Tab-separated table of C-alpha atoms in Angstrom:
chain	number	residue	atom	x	y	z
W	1254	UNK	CA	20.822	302.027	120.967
W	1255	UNK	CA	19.844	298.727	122.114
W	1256	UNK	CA	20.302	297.211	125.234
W	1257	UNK	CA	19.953	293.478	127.070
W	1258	UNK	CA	18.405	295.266	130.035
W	1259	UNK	CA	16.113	293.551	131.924
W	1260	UNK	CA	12.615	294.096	130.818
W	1261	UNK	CA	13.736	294.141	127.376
W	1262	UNK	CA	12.017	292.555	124.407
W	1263	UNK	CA	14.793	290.630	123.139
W	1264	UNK	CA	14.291	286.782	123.262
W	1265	UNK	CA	17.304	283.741	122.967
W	1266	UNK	CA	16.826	280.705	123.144
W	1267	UNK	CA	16.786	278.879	126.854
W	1268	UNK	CA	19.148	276.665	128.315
W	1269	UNK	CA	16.601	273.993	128.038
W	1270	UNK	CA	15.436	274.307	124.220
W	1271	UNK	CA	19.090	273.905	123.511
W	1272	UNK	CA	19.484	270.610	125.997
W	1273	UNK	CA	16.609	269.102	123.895
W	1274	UNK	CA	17.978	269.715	120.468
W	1275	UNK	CA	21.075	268.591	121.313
W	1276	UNK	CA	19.541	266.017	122.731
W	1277	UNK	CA	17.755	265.138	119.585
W	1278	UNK	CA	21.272	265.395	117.239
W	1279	UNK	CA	22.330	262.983	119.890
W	1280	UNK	CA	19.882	260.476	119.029
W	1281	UNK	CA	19.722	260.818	114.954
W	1282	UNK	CA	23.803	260.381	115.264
W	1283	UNK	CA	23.708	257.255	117.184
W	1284	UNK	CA	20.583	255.928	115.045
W	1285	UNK	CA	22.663	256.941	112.184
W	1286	UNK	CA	25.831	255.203	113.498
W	1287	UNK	CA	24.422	252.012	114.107
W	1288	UNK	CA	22.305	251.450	110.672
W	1289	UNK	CA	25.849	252.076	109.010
W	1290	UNK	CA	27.139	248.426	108.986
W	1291	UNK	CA	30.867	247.637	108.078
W	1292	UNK	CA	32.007	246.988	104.646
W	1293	UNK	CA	33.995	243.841	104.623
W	1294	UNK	CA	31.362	242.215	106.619
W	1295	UNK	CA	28.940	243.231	104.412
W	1296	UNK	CA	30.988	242.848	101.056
W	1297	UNK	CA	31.879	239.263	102.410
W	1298	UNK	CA	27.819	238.770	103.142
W	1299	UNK	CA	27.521	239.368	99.689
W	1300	UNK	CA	29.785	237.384	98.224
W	1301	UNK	CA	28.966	234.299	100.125
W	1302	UNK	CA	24.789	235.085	98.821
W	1303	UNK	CA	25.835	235.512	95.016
W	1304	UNK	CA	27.889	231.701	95.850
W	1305	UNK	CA	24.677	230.381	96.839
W	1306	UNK	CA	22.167	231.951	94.425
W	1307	UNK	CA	25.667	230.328	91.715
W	1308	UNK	CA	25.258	226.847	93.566
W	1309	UNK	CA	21.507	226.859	92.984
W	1310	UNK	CA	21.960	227.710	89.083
W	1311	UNK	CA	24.351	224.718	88.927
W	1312	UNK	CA	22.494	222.514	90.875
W	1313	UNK	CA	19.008	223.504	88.561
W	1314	UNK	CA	21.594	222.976	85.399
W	1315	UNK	CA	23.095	219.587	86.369
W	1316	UNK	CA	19.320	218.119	87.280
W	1317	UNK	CA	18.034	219.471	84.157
W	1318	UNK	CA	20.834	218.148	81.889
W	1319	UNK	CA	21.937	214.677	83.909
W	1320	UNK	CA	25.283	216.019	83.829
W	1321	UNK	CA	27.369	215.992	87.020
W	1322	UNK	CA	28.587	219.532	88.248
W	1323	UNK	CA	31.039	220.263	90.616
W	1324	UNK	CA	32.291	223.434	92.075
W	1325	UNK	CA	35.987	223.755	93.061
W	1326	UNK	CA	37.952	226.512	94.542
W	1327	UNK	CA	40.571	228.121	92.916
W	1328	UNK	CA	43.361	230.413	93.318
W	1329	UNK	CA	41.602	233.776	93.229
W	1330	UNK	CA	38.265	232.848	92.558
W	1331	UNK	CA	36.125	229.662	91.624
W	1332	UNK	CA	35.339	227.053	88.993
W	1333	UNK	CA	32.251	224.843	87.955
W	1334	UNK	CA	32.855	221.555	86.423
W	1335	UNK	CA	30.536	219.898	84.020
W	1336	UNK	CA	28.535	223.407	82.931
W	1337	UNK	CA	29.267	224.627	79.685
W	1338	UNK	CA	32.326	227.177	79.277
W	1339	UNK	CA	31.410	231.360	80.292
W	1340	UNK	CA	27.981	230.217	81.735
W	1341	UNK	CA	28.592	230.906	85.661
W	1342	UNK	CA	31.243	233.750	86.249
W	1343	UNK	CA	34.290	232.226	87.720
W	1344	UNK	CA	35.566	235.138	90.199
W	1345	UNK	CA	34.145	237.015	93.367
W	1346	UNK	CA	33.908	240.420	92.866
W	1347	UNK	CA	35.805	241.588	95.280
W	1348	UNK	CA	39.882	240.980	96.332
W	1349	UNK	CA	38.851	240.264	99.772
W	1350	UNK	CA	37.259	237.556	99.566
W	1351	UNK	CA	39.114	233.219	99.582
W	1352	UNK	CA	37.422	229.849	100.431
W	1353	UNK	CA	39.306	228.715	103.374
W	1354	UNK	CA	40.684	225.240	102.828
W	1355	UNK	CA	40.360	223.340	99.798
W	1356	UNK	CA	36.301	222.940	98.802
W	1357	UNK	CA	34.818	220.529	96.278
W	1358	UNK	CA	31.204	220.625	96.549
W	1359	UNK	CA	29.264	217.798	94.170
W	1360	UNK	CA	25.965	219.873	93.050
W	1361	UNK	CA	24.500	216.832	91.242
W	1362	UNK	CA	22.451	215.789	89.057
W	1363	UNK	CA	20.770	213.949	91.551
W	1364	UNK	CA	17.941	215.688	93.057
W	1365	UNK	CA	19.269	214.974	96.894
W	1366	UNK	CA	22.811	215.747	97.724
W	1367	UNK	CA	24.709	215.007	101.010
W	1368	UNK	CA	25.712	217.476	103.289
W	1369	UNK	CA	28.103	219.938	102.197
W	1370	UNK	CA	29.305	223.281	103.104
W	1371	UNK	CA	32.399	225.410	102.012
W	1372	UNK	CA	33.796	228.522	104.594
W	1373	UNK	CA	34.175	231.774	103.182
W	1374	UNK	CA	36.792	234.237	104.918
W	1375	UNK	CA	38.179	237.569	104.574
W	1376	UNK	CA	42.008	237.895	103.270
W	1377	UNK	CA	42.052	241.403	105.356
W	1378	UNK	CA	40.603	240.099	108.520
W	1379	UNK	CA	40.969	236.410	108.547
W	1380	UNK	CA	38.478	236.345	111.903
W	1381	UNK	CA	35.354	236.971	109.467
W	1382	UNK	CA	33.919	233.764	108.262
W	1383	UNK	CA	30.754	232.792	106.973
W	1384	UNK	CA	29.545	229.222	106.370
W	1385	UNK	CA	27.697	228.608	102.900
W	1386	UNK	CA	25.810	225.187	103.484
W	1387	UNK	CA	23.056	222.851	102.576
W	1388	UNK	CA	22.133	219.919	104.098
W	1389	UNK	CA	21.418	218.307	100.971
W	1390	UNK	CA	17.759	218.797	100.201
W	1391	UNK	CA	17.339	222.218	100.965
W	1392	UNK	CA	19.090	225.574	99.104
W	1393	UNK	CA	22.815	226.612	100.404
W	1394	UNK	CA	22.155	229.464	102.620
W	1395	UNK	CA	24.308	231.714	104.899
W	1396	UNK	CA	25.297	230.453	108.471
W	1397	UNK	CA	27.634	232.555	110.627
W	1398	UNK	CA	30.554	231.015	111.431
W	1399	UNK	CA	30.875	229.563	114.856
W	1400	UNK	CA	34.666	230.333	116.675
């Protein structure tokens, strides 16, 4: 019969082998926890890069035909003027997703624009903005909006 008597060769593990791996569950959680980001920030990040890669297509289009385009918001989604029918989608992916106010951006077909920018919020949290802009000669990219 065995026994825990001192001398024994029975071996656990010490109170200080278990202080590191806890220790090291610790740290993978919390790495883990931060790399997770949240999903209507990122959905909304999205969105506002697939508008901007969408500008740039209509801006290339209206250079290369002479044809003005313009981009307007809509209820629900989004509309480009002056490109043919079904050629850039019309919707965001998403539900979350509205331009606040009422955007018209002009996207050409002259090779320098002005300044223009359109805000994109979410409909769930209506503190989340991002700022889709161009300052006319350069691509639209993705500026955090300021409060």
């Amino acid at each position: 019969m065995p026994t825990s008597a001192a001398g024994s060769s029975q071996r656990g593990f010490t109170l200080l082998e278990l202080l590191v791996v806890i220790s090291i569950i610790a740290i993978a959680s919390a790495g883990v926890a931060f790399a997770m980001r949240d999903a209507r920030g990122a959905e909304l990040e999205r969105e506002a890069q697939r508008l901007g890669a969408l500008l740039e297509a209509a801006r290339a289009q209206s250079r290369a035909s002479g044809v003005p385009v313009r981009w307007r918001s809509t209820e629900g989604g989004f509309r480009f003027e002056g490109v043919p029918p079904k050629t850039l989608p019309e919707n965001w992916l998403g539900t979350d997703t509205a331009v606040q106010g009422t955007a018209v951006l002009a996207l050409g077909p002259e090779p320098i624009i002005g300044r223009q920018s359109v805000v994109l919020g979410s409909i769930s949290d209506p503190a989340r903005t991002l700022r889709l802009a161009t300052d006319g000669l350069r691509p639209f990219s993705v500026q955090a909006q300021e409060p």
